[in-house]
PDB file of C-alpha atoms in Angstrom:
ATOM      1  CA  UNK S 198     104.353 163.322 110.826  1.00  0.00           C
ATOM      2  CA  UNK S 199     106.952 164.557 113.329  1.00  0.00           C
ATOM      3  CA  UNK S 200     110.096 162.702 114.149  1.00  0.00           C
ATOM      4  CA  UNK S 201     109.006 162.047 117.743  1.00  0.00           C
ATOM      5  CA  UNK S 202     105.651 160.671 116.581  1.00  0.00           C
ATOM      6  CA  UNK S 203     107.345 158.327 114.104  1.00  0.00           C
ATOM      7  CA  UNK S 204     109.800 157.203 116.781  1.00  0.00           C
ATOM      8  CA  UNK S 205     106.976 156.348 119.165  1.00  0.00           C
ATOM      9  CA  UNK S 206     105.115 154.464 116.478  1.00  0.00           C
ATOM     10  CA  UNK S 207     108.251 152.522 115.572  1.00  0.00           C
ATOM     11  CA  UNK S 208     108.845 151.476 119.175  1.00  0.00           C
ATOM     12  CA  UNK S 209     105.220 150.367 119.516  1.00  0.00           C
ATOM     13  CA  UNK S 210     105.441 148.272 116.360  1.00  0.00           C
ATOM     14  CA  UNK S 211     108.691 146.649 117.504  1.00  0.00           C
ATOM     15  CA  UNK S 212     107.215 145.713 120.879  1.00  0.00           C
ATOM     16  CA  UNK S 213     104.052 144.352 119.227  1.00  0.00           C
ATOM     17  CA  UNK S 214     106.147 142.357 116.743  1.00  0.00           C
ATOM     18  CA  UNK S 215     108.139 140.692 119.512  1.00  0.00           C
ATOM     19  CA  UNK S 216     105.112 139.914 121.700  1.00  0.00           C
ATOM     20  CA  UNK S 217     102.858 138.619 118.909  1.00  0.00           C
ATOM     21  CA  UNK S 218     105.669 136.720 117.190  1.00  0.00           C
ATOM     22  CA  UNK S 219     106.831 134.973 120.364  1.00  0.00           C
ATOM     23  CA  UNK S 220     103.246 134.125 121.324  1.00  0.00           C
ATOM     24  CA  UNK S 221     102.687 132.573 117.899  1.00  0.00           C
ATOM     25  CA  UNK S 222     105.890 130.527 118.036  1.00  0.00           C
ATOM     26  CA  UNK S 223     105.151 129.255 121.566  1.00  0.00           C
ATOM     27  CA  UNK S 224     101.569 128.337 120.620  1.00  0.00           C
ATOM     28  CA  UNK S 225     102.514 126.562 117.384  1.00  0.00           C
ATOM     29  CA  UNK S 226     105.516 124.681 118.803  1.00  0.00           C
ATOM     30  CA  UNK S 227     103.719 123.783 122.041  1.00  0.00           C
ATOM     31  CA  UNK S 228     100.611 122.464 120.274  1.00  0.00           C
ATOM     32  CA  UNK S 229     102.697 120.517 117.760  1.00  0.00           C
ATOM     33  CA  UNK S 230     104.857 118.973 120.496  1.00  0.00           C
ATOM     34  CA  UNK S 231     101.792 118.028 122.560  1.00  0.00           C
ATOM     35  CA  UNK S 232     100.054 116.457 119.579  1.00  0.00           C
ATOM     36  CA  UNK S 233     103.212 114.583 118.556  1.00  0.00           C
ATOM     37  CA  UNK S 234     103.731 113.140 122.048  1.00  0.00           C
ATOM     38  CA  UNK S 235     100.077 112.380 122.847  1.00  0.00           C
ATOM     39  CA  UNK S 236      98.443 111.305 119.577  1.00  0.00           C
ATOM     40  CA  UNK S 237      99.221 109.500 116.360  1.00  0.00           C
ATOM     41  CA  UNK S 238      97.451 108.423 113.194  1.00  0.00           C
ATOM     42  CA  UNK S 239      97.481 105.340 111.017  1.00  0.00           C
ATOM     43  CA  UNK S 240      95.715 103.804 108.022  1.00  0.00           C
ATOM     44  CA  UNK S 241      93.873 100.483 108.241  1.00  0.00           C
ATOM     45  CA  UNK S 242      95.227  97.820 105.896  1.00  0.00           C
ATOM     46  CA  UNK S 243      93.335  94.645 106.850  1.00  0.00           C
ATOM     47  CA  UNK S 244      89.778  93.324 107.195  1.00  0.00           C
ATOM     48  CA  UNK S 245      90.255  92.052 110.763  1.00  0.00           C
ATOM     49  CA  UNK S 246      88.370  94.956 112.381  1.00  0.00           C
ATOM     50  CA  UNK S 247      85.572  95.268 109.804  1.00  0.00           C
ATOM     51  CA  UNK S 248      82.907  96.549 109.821  1.00  0.00           C
ATOM     52  CA  UNK S 249      84.031  98.977 112.564  1.00  0.00           C
ATOM     53  CA  UNK S 250      87.216  99.896 110.681  1.00  0.00           C
ATOM     54  CA  UNK S 251      87.743  99.016 107.037  1.00  0.00           C
ATOM     55  CA  UNK S 252      90.867  98.995 104.835  1.00  0.00           C
ATOM     56  CA  UNK S 253      91.779 102.561 103.874  1.00  0.00           C
ATOM     57  CA  UNK S 254      90.154 104.131 106.957  1.00  0.00           C
ATOM     58  CA  UNK S 255      92.300 106.730 108.721  1.00  0.00           C
ATOM     59  CA  UNK S 256      92.321 106.415 112.499  1.00  0.00           C
ATOM     60  CA  UNK S 257      93.587 108.589 115.345  1.00  0.00           C
ATOM     61  CA  UNK S 258      94.954 106.999 118.492  1.00  0.00           C
ATOM     62  CA  UNK S 259      96.011 108.191 121.917  1.00  0.00           C
ATOM     63  CA  UNK S 260      99.514 107.152 122.906  1.00  0.00           C
ATOM     64  CA  UNK S 261      98.676 105.359 126.160  1.00  0.00           C
ATOM     65  CA  UNK S 262     100.065 102.252 127.823  1.00  0.00           C
ATOM     66  CA  UNK S 263      98.276  98.955 128.270  1.00  0.00           C
ATOM     67  CA  UNK S 264      97.613  99.704 131.927  1.00  0.00           C
ATOM     68  CA  UNK S 265      95.297 102.540 130.883  1.00  0.00           C
ATOM     69  CA  UNK S 266      93.001 100.547 128.585  1.00  0.00           C
ATOM     70  CA  UNK S 267      89.725  98.842 129.456  1.00  0.00           C
ATOM     71  CA  UNK S 268      87.434  96.148 128.078  1.00  0.00           C
ATOM     72  CA  UNK S 269      85.900  97.275 124.814  1.00  0.00           C
ATOM     73  CA  UNK S 270      88.773  99.592 123.876  1.00  0.00           C
ATOM     74  CA  UNK S 271      90.378  99.176 120.456  1.00  0.00           C
ATOM     75  CA  UNK S 272      94.156  99.214 120.789  1.00  0.00           C
ATOM     76  CA  UNK S 273      97.253  99.200 118.628  1.00  0.00           C
ATOM     77  CA  UNK S 274      99.998  96.873 119.797  1.00  0.00           C
ATOM     78  CA  UNK S 275     103.234  95.400 118.499  1.00  0.00           C
ATOM     79  CA  UNK S 276     103.991  91.657 118.696  1.00  0.00           C
ATOM     80  CA  UNK S 277     106.821  90.890 116.223  1.00  0.00           C
ATOM     81  CA  UNK S 278     107.502  87.466 117.737  1.00  0.00           C
ATOM     82  CA  UNK S 279     103.892  86.509 117.074  1.00  0.00           C
ATOM     83  CA  UNK S 280     103.237  88.077 113.687  1.00  0.00           C
ATOM     84  CA  UNK S 281     106.714  88.330 112.160  1.00  0.00           C
ATOM     85  CA  UNK S 282     106.618  92.104 111.670  1.00  0.00           C
ATOM     86  CA  UNK S 283     107.055  95.123 113.955  1.00  0.00           C
ATOM     87  CA  UNK S 284     104.175  97.212 112.591  1.00  0.00           C
ATOM     88  CA  UNK S 285     101.225  97.751 114.923  1.00  0.00           C
ATOM     89  CA  UNK S 286      98.232  95.404 114.933  1.00  0.00           C
ATOM     90  CA  UNK S 287      94.756  96.643 115.845  1.00  0.00           C
ATOM     91  CA  UNK S 288      92.359  94.548 117.942  1.00  0.00           C
ATOM     92  CA  UNK S 289      89.722  94.995 120.639  1.00  0.00           C
ATOM     93  CA  UNK S 290      90.263  94.347 124.346  1.00  0.00           C
ATOM     94  CA  UNK S 291      87.880  91.613 125.496  1.00  0.00           C
ATOM     95  CA  UNK S 292      89.579  90.653 128.742  1.00  0.00           C
ATOM     96  CA  UNK S 293      92.022  92.345 131.133  1.00  0.00           C
ATOM     97  CA  UNK S 294      94.148  90.865 133.899  1.00  0.00           C
ATOM     98  CA  UNK S 295      92.093  88.592 136.170  1.00  0.00           C
ATOM     99  CA  UNK S 296      89.180  88.155 133.723  1.00  0.00           C
ATOM    100  CA  UNK S 297      87.936  84.723 132.689  1.00  0.00           C
ATOM    101  CA  UNK S 298      86.964  84.738 129.006  1.00  0.00           C
ATOM    102  CA  UNK S 299      84.937  81.780 127.685  1.00  0.00           C
ATOM    103  CA  UNK S 300      83.561  81.015 124.224  1.00  0.00           C
ATOM    104  CA  UNK S 301      80.767  80.464 123.765  1.00  0.00           C
ATOM    105  CA  UNK S 302      77.239  80.117 125.081  1.00  0.00           C
ATOM    106  CA  UNK S 303      74.517  79.585 122.476  1.00  0.00           C
ATOM    107  CA  UNK S 304      75.147  79.246 118.749  1.00  0.00           C
ATOM    108  CA  UNK S 305      74.990  81.273 115.553  1.00  0.00           C
ATOM    109  CA  UNK S 306      74.002  84.897 116.015  1.00  0.00           C
ATOM    110  CA  UNK S 307      72.710  83.960 119.485  1.00  0.00           C
ATOM    111  CA  UNK S 308      76.198  82.929 120.624  1.00  0.00           C
ATOM    112  CA  UNK S 309      77.832  85.011 123.331  1.00  0.00           C
ATOM    113  CA  UNK S 310      81.303  85.208 124.824  1.00  0.00           C
ATOM    114  CA  UNK S 311      81.176  85.354 128.605  1.00  0.00           C
ATOM    115  CA  UNK S 312      83.514  87.436 130.750  1.00  0.00           C
ATOM    116  CA  UNK S 313      83.537  86.419 134.407  1.00  0.00           C
ATOM    117  CA  UNK S 314      80.369  84.437 133.781  1.00  0.00           C
ATOM    118  CA  UNK S 315      78.410  87.300 132.217  1.00  0.00           C
ATOM    119  CA  UNK S 316      77.418  87.267 128.516  1.00  0.00           C
ATOM    120  CA  UNK S 317      79.178  90.016 126.578  1.00  0.00           C
ATOM    121  CA  UNK S 318      77.095  92.229 124.292  1.00  0.00           C
ATOM    122  CA  UNK S 319      79.114  92.963 121.132  1.00  0.00           C
ATOM    123  CA  UNK S 320      77.122  95.009 118.606  1.00  0.00           C
ATOM    124  CA  UNK S 321      80.337  95.820 116.716  1.00  0.00           C
ATOM    125  CA  UNK S 322      81.159  92.297 115.462  1.00  0.00           C
ATOM    126  CA  UNK S 323      80.634  91.563 111.788  1.00  0.00           C
ATOM    127  CA  UNK S 324      77.191  90.128 111.015  1.00  0.00           C
ATOM    128  CA  UNK S 325      76.633  89.504 114.735  1.00  0.00           C
ATOM    129  CA  UNK S 326      78.955  86.459 114.652  1.00  0.00           C
ATOM    130  CA  UNK S 327      80.997  86.554 117.885  1.00  0.00           C
ATOM    131  CA  UNK S 328      82.415  83.063 117.302  1.00  0.00           C
ATOM    132  CA  UNK S 329      83.555  83.201 113.683  1.00  0.00           C
ATOM    133  CA  UNK S 330      85.691  80.075 113.469  1.00  0.00           C
ATOM    134  CA  UNK S 331      83.888  77.814 115.960  1.00  0.00           C
ATOM    135  CA  UNK S 332      86.928  77.684 118.203  1.00  0.00           C
ATOM    136  CA  UNK S 333      86.226  77.155 121.891  1.00  0.00           C
ATOM    137  CA  UNK S 334      88.449  78.615 124.573  1.00  0.00           C
ATOM    138  CA  UNK S 335      88.430  79.175 128.302  1.00  0.00           C
ATOM    139  CA  UNK S 336      91.123  81.661 129.329  1.00  0.00           C
ATOM    140  CA  UNK S 337      91.896  83.317 132.629  1.00  0.00           C
ATOM    141  CA  UNK S 338      93.867  86.412 131.676  1.00  0.00           C
ATOM    142  CA  UNK S 339      97.106  86.777 133.693  1.00  0.00           C
ATOM    143  CA  UNK S 340      97.790  90.056 135.461  1.00  0.00           C
ATOM    144  CA  UNK S 341      99.523  92.564 133.205  1.00  0.00           C
ATOM    145  CA  UNK S 342      98.170  90.966 130.035  1.00  0.00           C
ATOM    146  CA  UNK S 343      95.195  91.421 127.680  1.00  0.00           C
ATOM    147  CA  UNK S 344      92.943  89.066 125.704  1.00  0.00           C
ATOM    148  CA  UNK S 345      92.330  90.620 122.273  1.00  0.00           C
ATOM    149  CA  UNK S 346      89.943  89.817 119.420  1.00  0.00           C
ATOM    150  CA  UNK S 347      89.196  91.353 116.031  1.00  0.00           C
ATOM    151  CA  UNK S 348      85.665  92.548 115.237  1.00  0.00           C
ATOM    152  CA  UNK S 349      85.659  90.366 112.119  1.00  0.00           C
ATOM    153  CA  UNK S 350      85.796  87.090 114.027  1.00  0.00           C
ATOM    154  CA  UNK S 351      85.839  84.985 110.865  1.00  0.00           C
ATOM    155  CA  UNK S 352      88.920  86.788 109.549  1.00  0.00           C
ATOM    156  CA  UNK S 353      91.194  87.841 112.417  1.00  0.00           C
ATOM    157  CA  UNK S 354      94.423  86.287 113.691  1.00  0.00           C
ATOM    158  CA  UNK S 355      93.932  87.232 117.308  1.00  0.00           C
ATOM    159  CA  UNK S 356      94.324  85.740 120.793  1.00  0.00           C
ATOM    160  CA  UNK S 357      92.318  82.641 119.830  1.00  0.00           C
ATOM    161  CA  UNK S 358      95.129  81.355 117.598  1.00  0.00           C
ATOM    162  CA  UNK S 359      98.072  81.691 119.976  1.00  0.00           C
ATOM    163  CA  UNK S 360      97.005  79.529 122.884  1.00  0.00           C
ATOM    164  CA  UNK S 361     100.555  78.227 123.399  1.00  0.00           C
ATOM    165  CA  UNK S 362     101.755  81.790 124.096  1.00  0.00           C
ATOM    166  CA  UNK S 363     100.268  82.789 127.469  1.00  0.00           C
ATOM    167  CA  UNK S 364      96.849  81.487 126.346  1.00  0.00           C
ATOM    168  CA  UNK S 365      96.961  83.951 123.474  1.00  0.00           C
ATOM    169  CA  UNK S 366      97.126  87.009 125.723  1.00  0.00           C
ATOM    170  CA  UNK S 367      99.297  90.024 124.951  1.00  0.00           C
ATOM    171  CA  UNK S 368     101.478  91.898 127.445  1.00  0.00           C
ATOM    172  CA  UNK S 369     100.211  95.351 128.407  1.00  0.00           C
ATOM    173  CA  UNK S 370     103.676  96.669 127.567  1.00  0.00           C
ATOM    174  CA  UNK S 371     103.073  95.795 123.891  1.00  0.00           C
ATOM    175  CA  UNK S 372     100.272  98.383 123.615  1.00  0.00           C
ATOM    176  CA  UNK S 373     101.197 101.495 121.625  1.00  0.00           C
ATOM    177  CA  UNK S 374      97.919 103.373 121.742  1.00  0.00           C
ATOM    178  CA  UNK S 375      94.139 103.395 122.074  1.00  0.00           C
ATOM    179  CA  UNK S 376      92.007 104.275 119.048  1.00  0.00           C
ATOM    180  CA  UNK S 377      89.723 107.231 119.624  1.00  0.00           C
ATOM    181  CA  UNK S 378      86.662 108.259 117.677  1.00  0.00           C
ATOM    182  CA  UNK S 379      86.739 111.739 119.208  1.00  0.00           C
ATOM    183  CA  UNK S 380      88.503 113.975 116.703  1.00  0.00           C
ATOM    184  CA  UNK S 381      87.778 117.177 118.619  1.00  0.00           C
ATOM    185  CA  UNK S 382      91.103 117.113 120.468  1.00  0.00           C
ATOM    186  CA  UNK S 383      93.086 116.415 117.293  1.00  0.00           C
ATOM    187  CA  UNK S 384      91.177 119.180 115.487  1.00  0.00           C
ATOM    188  CA  UNK S 385      91.869 121.550 118.380  1.00  0.00           C
ATOM    189  CA  UNK S 386      95.576 120.801 118.191  1.00  0.00           C
ATOM    190  CA  UNK S 387      95.543 121.466 114.451  1.00  0.00           C
ATOM    191  CA  UNK S 388      93.727 124.777 114.954  1.00  0.00           C
ATOM    192  CA  UNK S 389      96.242 125.778 117.653  1.00  0.00           C
ATOM    193  CA  UNK S 390      99.189 125.004 115.369  1.00  0.00           C
ATOM    194  CA  UNK S 391      97.679 126.980 112.474  1.00  0.00           C
ATOM    195  CA  UNK S 392      96.741 129.848 114.792  1.00  0.00           C
ATOM    196  CA  UNK S 393     100.273 129.949 116.167  1.00  0.00           C
ATOM    197  CA  UNK S 394     101.764 130.054 112.671  1.00  0.00           C
ATOM    198  CA  UNK S 395      99.414 132.890 111.706  1.00  0.00           C
ATOM    199  CA  UNK S 396     100.355 134.865 114.826  1.00  0.00           C
ATOM    200  CA  UNK S 397     104.043 134.351 114.057  1.00  0.00           C
ATOM    201  CA  UNK S 398     103.441 135.672 110.521  1.00  0.00           C
ATOM    202  CA  UNK S 399     101.607 138.692 111.937  1.00  0.00           C
ATOM    203  CA  UNK S 400     104.593 139.269 114.212  1.00  0.00           C
ATOM    204  CA  UNK S 401     106.902 139.180 111.204  1.00  0.00           C
ATOM    205  CA  UNK S 402     104.627 141.669 109.419  1.00  0.00           C
ATOM    206  CA  UNK S 403     104.712 144.003 112.392  1.00  0.00           C
ATOM    207  CA  UNK S 404     108.490 143.692 112.492  1.00  0.00           C
ATOM    208  CA  UNK S 405     108.710 144.682 108.823  1.00  0.00           C
ATOM    209  CA  UNK S 406     106.410 147.643 109.487  1.00  0.00           C
ATOM    210  CA  UNK S 407     108.622 148.723 112.396  1.00  0.00           C
ATOM    211  CA  UNK S 408     111.678 148.520 110.156  1.00  0.00           C
ATOM    212  CA  UNK S 409     109.997 150.678 107.479  1.00  0.00           C
ATOM    213  CA  UNK S 410     108.998 153.294 110.054  1.00  0.00           C
ATOM    214  CA  UNK S 411     112.541 153.367 111.380  1.00  0.00           C
ATOM    215  CA  UNK S 412     113.948 153.882 107.885  1.00  0.00           C
ATOM    216  CA  UNK S 413     111.541 156.751 107.275  1.00  0.00           C
ATOM    217  CA  UNK S 414     112.439 158.233 110.631  1.00  0.00           C
ATOM    218  CA  UNK S 415     116.088 158.340 109.668  1.00  0.00           C
ATOM    219  CA  UNK S 416     115.207 159.917 106.330  1.00  0.00           C
ATOM    220  CA  UNK S 417     113.294 162.875 107.871  1.00  0.00           C
ATOM    221  CA  UNK S 418     115.518 165.998 107.536  1.00  0.00           C
ATOM    222  CA  UNK S 419     116.358 167.815 110.726  1.00  0.00           C
ATOM    223  CA  UNK S 420     115.335 171.485 110.612  1.00  0.00           C
ATOM    224  CA  UNK S 421     118.262 173.844 111.316  1.00  0.00           C
ATOM    225  CA  UNK S 422     118.147 176.034 114.373  1.00  0.00           C
ATOM    226  CA  UNK S 423     117.220 179.569 113.441  1.00  0.00           C
ATOM    227  CA  UNK S 424     120.115 182.024 113.487  1.00  0.00           C
ATOM    228  CA  UNK S 425     119.499 185.158 115.516  1.00  0.00           C
ATOM    229  CA  UNK S 426     120.927 188.305 114.105  1.00  0.00           C
ATOM    230  CA  UNK S 427     122.478 190.597 116.649  1.00  0.00           C
TER     231      UNK S 427
END
């Protein structure tokens, strides 16, 4: 291989190493930063949301504020003054600001919570028992607050037990995230991070190849100019 050919190959490898390596770093760092700022994960430690979520289950949540959640969403929130610890608590949104939440119409498995006068269908509650502790309440949720219940109504310290604190409602500002069952986005972020790392490694490999070619180029002996006899 001639010196000029090796030189051209070396330049091409160096350019490819820089482009591929930078692309990999940007992809990996960008995906990681997006995932870190937009999503989180946690492990369930209590029975309060059974059977939907059981102790030991790993959940993924979107880092959204309370103003972005709706009835039926499962949220993580922090209420240290209420529970005595700063770790997040997971419960389901039953009422948002302006809603009137009443328990209950009917009895047993036929009981229903009403929201704004309409019976609420809750297929997620444990054993179909929406009441749980036979505790009546009639709450109009203040603006900027949420009425929250666990899916295991017989074993959940939720809004029903804190009536003296804003009728048991929780401030929207206490919400840390909304649990999502869609793992496609999280999986996509993971694939992007891994793909970026692989591209960065390929870039490093190309850089090593360029270095080797350059070393060989320097080692090629230069042919002397022929001497013309006069």
